[in-house]
mmCIF file of C-alpha atoms in Angstrom:
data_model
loop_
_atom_site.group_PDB
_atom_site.id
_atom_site.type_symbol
_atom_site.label_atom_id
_atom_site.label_comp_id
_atom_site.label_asym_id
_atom_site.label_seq_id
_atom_site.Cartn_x
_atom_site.Cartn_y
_atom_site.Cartn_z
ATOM 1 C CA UNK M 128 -8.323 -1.871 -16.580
ATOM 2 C CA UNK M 129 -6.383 -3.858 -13.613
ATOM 3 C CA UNK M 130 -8.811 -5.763 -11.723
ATOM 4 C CA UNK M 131 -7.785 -7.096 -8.365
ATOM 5 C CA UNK M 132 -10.555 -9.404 -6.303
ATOM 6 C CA UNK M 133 -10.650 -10.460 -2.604
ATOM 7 C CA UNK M 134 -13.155 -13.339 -1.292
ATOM 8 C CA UNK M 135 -14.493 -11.022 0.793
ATOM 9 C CA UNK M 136 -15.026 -7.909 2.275
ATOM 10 C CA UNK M 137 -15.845 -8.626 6.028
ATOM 11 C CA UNK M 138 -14.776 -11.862 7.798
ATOM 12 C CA UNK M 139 -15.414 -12.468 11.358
ATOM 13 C CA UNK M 140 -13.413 -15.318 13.002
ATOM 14 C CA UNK M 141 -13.130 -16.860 16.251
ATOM 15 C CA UNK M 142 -9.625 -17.281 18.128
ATOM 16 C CA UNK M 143 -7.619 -20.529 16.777
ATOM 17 C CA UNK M 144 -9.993 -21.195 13.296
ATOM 18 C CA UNK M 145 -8.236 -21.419 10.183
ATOM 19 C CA UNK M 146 -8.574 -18.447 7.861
ATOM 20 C CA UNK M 147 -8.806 -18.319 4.549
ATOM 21 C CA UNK M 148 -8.063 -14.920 2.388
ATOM 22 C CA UNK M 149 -8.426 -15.235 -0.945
ATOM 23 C CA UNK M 150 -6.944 -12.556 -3.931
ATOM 24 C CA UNK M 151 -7.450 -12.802 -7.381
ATOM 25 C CA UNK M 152 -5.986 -10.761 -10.241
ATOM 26 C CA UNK M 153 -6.996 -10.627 -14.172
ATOM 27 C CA UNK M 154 -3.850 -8.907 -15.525
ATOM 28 C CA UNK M 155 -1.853 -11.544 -16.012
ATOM 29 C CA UNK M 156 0.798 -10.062 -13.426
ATOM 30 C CA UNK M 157 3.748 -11.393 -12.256
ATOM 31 C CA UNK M 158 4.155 -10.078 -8.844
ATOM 32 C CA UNK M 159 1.152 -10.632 -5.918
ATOM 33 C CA UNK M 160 1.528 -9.068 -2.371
ATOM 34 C CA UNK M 161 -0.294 -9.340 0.951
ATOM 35 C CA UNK M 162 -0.118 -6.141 3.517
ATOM 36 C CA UNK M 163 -2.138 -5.636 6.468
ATOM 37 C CA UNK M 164 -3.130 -1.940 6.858
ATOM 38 C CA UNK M 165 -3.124 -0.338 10.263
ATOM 39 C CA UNK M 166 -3.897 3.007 11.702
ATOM 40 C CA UNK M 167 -0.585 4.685 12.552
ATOM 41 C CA UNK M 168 1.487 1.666 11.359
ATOM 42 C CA UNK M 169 0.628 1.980 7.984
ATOM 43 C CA UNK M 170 0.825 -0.790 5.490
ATOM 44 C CA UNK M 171 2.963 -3.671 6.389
ATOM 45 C CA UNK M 172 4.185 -6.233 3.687
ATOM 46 C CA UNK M 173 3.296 -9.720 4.975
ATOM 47 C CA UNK M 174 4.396 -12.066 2.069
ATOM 48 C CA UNK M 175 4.855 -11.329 -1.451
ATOM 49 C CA UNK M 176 5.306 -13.813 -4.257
ATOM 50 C CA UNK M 177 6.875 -13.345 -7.965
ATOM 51 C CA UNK M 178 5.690 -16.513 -9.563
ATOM 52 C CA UNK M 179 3.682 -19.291 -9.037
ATOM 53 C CA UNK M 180 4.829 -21.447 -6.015
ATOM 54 C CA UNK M 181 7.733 -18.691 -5.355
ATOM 55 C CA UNK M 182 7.295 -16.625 -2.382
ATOM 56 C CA UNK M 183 8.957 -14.306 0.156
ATOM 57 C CA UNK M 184 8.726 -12.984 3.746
ATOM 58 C CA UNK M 185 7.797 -9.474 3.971
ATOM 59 C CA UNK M 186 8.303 -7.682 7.209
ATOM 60 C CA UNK M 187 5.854 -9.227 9.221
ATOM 61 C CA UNK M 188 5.253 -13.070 7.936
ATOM 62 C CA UNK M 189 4.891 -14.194 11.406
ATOM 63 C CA UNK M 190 1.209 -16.066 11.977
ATOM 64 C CA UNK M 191 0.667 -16.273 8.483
ATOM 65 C CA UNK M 192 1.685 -18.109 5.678
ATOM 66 C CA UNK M 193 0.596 -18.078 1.528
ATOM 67 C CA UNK M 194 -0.577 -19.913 -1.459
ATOM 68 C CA UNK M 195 0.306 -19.327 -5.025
ATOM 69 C CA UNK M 196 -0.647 -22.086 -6.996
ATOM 70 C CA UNK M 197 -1.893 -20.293 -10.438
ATOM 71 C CA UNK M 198 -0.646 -16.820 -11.722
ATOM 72 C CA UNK M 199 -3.509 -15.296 -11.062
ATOM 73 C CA UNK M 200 -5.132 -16.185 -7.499
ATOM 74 C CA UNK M 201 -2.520 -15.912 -3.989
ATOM 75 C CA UNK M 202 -4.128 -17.036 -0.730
ATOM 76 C CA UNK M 203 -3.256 -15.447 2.790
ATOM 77 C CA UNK M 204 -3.641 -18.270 5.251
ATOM 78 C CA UNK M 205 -3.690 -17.591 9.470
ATOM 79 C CA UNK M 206 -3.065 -21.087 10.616
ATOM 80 C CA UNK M 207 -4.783 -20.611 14.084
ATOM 81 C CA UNK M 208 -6.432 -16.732 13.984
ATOM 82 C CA UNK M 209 -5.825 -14.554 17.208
ATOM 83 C CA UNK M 210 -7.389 -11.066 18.312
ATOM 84 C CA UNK M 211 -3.858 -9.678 17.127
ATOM 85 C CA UNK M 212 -4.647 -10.355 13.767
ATOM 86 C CA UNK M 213 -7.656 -8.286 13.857
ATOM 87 C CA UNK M 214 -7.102 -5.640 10.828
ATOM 88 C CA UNK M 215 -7.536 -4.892 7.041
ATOM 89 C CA UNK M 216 -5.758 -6.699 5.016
ATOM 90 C CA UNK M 217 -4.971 -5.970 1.696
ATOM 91 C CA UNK M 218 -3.883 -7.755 -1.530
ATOM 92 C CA UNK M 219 -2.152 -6.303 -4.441
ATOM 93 C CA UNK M 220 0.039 -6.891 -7.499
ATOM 94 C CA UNK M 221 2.205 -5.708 -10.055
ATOM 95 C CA UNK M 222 3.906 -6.605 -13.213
ATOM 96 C CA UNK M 223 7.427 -7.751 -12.974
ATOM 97 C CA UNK M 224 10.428 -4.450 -13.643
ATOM 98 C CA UNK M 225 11.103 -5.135 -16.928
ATOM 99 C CA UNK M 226 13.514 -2.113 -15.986
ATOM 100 C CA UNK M 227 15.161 -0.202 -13.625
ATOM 101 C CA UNK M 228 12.163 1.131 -12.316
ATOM 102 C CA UNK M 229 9.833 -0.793 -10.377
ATOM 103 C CA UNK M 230 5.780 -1.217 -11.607
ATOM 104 C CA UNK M 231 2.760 0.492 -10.064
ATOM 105 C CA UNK M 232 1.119 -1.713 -7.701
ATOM 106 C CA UNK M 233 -2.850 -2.100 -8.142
ATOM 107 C CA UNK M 234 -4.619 -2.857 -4.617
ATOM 108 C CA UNK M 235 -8.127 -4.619 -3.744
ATOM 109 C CA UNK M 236 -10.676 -3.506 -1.730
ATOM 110 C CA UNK M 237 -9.574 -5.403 1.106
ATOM 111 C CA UNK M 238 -10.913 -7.389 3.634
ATOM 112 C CA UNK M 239 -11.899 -6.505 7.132
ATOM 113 C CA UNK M 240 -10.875 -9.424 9.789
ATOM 114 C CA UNK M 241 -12.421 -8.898 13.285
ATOM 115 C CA UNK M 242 -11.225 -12.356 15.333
ATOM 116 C CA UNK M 243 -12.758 -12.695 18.569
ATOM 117 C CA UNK L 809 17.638 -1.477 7.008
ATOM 118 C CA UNK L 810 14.947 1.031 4.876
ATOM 119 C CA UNK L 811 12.027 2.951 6.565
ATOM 120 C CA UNK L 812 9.970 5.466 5.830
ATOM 121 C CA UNK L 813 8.387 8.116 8.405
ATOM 122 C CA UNK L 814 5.543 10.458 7.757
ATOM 123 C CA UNK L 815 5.407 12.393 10.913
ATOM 124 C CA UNK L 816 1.562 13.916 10.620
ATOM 125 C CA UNK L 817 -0.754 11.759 11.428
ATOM 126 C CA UNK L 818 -3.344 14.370 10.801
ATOM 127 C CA UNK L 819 -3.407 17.143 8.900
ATOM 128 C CA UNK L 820 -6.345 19.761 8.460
ATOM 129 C CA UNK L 821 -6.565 22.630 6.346
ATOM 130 C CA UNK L 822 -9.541 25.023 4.763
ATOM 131 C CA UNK L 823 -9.904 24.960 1.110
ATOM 132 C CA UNK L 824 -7.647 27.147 -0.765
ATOM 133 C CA UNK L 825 -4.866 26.540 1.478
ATOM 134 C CA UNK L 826 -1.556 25.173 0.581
ATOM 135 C CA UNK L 827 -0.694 21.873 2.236
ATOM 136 C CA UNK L 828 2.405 19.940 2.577
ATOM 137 C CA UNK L 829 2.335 16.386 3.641
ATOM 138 C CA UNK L 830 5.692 14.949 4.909
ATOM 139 C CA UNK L 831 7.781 12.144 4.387
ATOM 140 C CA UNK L 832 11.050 11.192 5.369
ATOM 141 C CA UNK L 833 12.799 8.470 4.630
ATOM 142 C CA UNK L 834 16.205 6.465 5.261
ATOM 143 C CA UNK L 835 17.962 3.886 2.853
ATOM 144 C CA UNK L 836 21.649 3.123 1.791
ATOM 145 C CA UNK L 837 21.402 3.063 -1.702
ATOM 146 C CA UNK L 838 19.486 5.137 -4.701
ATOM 147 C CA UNK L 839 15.801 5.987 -3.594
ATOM 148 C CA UNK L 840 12.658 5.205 -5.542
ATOM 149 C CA UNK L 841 9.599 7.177 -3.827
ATOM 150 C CA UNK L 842 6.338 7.031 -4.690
ATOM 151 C CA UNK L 843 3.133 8.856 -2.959
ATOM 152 C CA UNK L 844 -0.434 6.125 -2.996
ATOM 153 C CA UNK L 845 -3.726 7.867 -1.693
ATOM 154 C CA UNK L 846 -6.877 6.126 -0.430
ATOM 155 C CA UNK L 847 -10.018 8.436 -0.567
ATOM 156 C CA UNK L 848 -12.901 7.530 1.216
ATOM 157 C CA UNK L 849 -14.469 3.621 0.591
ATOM 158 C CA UNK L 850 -12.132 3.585 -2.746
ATOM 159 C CA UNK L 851 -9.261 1.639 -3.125
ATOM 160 C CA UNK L 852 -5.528 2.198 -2.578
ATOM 161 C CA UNK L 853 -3.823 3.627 -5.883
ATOM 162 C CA UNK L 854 -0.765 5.528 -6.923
ATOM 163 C CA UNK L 855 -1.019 9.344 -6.597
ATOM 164 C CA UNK L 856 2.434 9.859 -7.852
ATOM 165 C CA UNK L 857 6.373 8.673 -8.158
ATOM 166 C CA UNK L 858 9.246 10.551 -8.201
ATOM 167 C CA UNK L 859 10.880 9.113 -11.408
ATOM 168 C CA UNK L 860 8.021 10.724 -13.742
ATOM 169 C CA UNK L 861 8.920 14.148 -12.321
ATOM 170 C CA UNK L 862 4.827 15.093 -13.142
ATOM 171 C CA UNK L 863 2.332 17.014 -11.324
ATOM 172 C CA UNK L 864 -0.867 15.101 -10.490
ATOM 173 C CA UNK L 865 -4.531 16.954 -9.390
ATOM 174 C CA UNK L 866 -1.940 19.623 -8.667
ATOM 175 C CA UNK L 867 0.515 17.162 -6.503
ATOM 176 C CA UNK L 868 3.923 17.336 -6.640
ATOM 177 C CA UNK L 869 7.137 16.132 -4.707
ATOM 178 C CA UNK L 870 10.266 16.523 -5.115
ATOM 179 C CA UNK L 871 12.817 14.272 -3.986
ATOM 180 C CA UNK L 872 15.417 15.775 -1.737
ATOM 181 C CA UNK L 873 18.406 13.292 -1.192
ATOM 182 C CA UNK L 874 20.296 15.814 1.255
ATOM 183 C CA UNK L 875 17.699 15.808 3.509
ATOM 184 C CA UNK L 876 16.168 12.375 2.445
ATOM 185 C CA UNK L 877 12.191 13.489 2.021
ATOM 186 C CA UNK L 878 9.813 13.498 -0.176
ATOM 187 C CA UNK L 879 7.254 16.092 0.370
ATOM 188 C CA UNK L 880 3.789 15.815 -1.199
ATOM 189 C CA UNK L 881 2.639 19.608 -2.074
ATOM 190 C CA UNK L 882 -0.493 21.660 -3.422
ATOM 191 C CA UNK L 883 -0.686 24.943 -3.568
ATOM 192 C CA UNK L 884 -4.222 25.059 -3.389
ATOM 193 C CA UNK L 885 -6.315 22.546 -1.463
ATOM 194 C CA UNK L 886 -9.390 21.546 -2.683
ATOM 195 C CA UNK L 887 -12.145 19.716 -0.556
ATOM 196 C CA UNK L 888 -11.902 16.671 -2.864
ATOM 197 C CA UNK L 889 -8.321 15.842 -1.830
ATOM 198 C CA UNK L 890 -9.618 14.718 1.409
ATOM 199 C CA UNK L 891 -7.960 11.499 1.880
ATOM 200 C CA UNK L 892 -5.197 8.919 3.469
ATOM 201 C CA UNK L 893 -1.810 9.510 2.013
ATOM 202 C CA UNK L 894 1.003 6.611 2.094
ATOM 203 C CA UNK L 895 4.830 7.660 1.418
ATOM 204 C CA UNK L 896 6.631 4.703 -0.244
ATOM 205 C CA UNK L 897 10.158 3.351 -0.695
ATOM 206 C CA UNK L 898 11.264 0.967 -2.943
ATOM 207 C CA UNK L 899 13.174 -1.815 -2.072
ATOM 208 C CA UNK L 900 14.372 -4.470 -4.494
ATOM 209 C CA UNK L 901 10.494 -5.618 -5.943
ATOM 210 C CA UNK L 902 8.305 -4.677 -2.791
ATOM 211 C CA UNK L 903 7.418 -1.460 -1.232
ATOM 212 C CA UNK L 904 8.294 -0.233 2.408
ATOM 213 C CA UNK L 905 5.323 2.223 3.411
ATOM 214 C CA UNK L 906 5.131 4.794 6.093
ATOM 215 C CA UNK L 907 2.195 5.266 8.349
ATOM 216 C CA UNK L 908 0.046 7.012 6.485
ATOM 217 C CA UNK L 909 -1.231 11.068 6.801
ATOM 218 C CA UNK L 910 -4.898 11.735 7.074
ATOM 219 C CA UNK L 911 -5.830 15.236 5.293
ATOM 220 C CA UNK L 912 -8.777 16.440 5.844
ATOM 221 C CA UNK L 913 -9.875 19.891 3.623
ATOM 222 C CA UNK L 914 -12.317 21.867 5.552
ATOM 223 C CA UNK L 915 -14.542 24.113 3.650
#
């Protein structure tokens, strides 16, 4: 059964701190992604990475940047946190297509930022 | 550039009804779909995809490539489908998500 773990469920930050978010997965997966999640906008792919130390811009990378220095753990970092960055964010990941189909992706629980 | 629009924000029905949640979506090339759910205070996870052609608790969709959607139907709603529903794209390895449609199944 996929297992995917993040640091924490609530965070609350102040405006300008340095933010840690923390996912870790125990499937031995290729593939890691952080969205934030929304109401009305959806989910929203910030980064995504495919191997360890690769990564790529999702739609909305801006404020944020990642970490993916073992398979299994990938790090959302907010340089300097502001009140726009108040959401849910969640991690997920995948095994790489081995096909032409793409894999299932298995989510976390998330974590709830509030920055005041 | 790819995007996918689910036009309902909210949608309420009483049990035993049939519900159709929409999703419409634009990209150049061959579409992969795929329908995630998120019931309440449990995780996101994949209701469905459009390659495996399956029904799921009584979900299906059928991809429609003249009018690009994606419908997710039931001909029966039950109370325990109450949930968020996310329409999905594929593109290349990641996923391109619409905004999400909030059923709720009165009793």
């Amino acid at each position: 059964d996929v297992k995917v773990t993040q640091s924490s469920r609530y965070l609350v930050k102040r405006t300008g701190e340095k933010v840690f978010l923390e996912c870790v997965q125990d499937m031995d997966h290729e593939n890691m992604f952080w969205y934030r999640q929304d109401p009305g906008l959806g989910l929203r792919l910030i980064y995504f990475s495919y191997d360890v130390k690769m990564k790529e811009k999702g739609d909305i990378p801006e404020g944020y940047s990642v970490s993916r220095e073992k398979k299994e753990r990938f790090s959302l970092i907010l340089e300097s946190a502001s009140t726009n960055q108040t959401s849910m964010y969640l991690c997920a990941s995948s095994l790489m297509a081995s096909g032409p189909w793409v894999n299932e992706q298995f989510f976390g629980p998330g974590t709830r930022l509030t920055v005041l | 550039a790819q995007r996918v629009t689910q036009p309902e924000k909210l949608l309420s029905v009483f049990k035993g009804a049939p519900v159709e949640l929409k999703c419409n979506y634009s990209y150049s090339g061959s579409p992969e779909l795929f329908w995630y759910v998120q019931y309440s205070r449990q995780r996101l996870q994949l209701l469905l995809r459009h390659i495996s052609r399956e029904s799921i608790k009584g979900f299906t969709a059928d991809l429609n490539k003249g009018e690009t959607s994606f419908h997710l139907k039931k001909p029966f709603a039950q109370e325990e489908d109450s949930a968020m529903y996310y329409c999905a794209l594929r593109g290349g390895n990641m996923l391109t998500f619409g905004g999400g449609t909030r059923l709720m199944v009165k009793p």
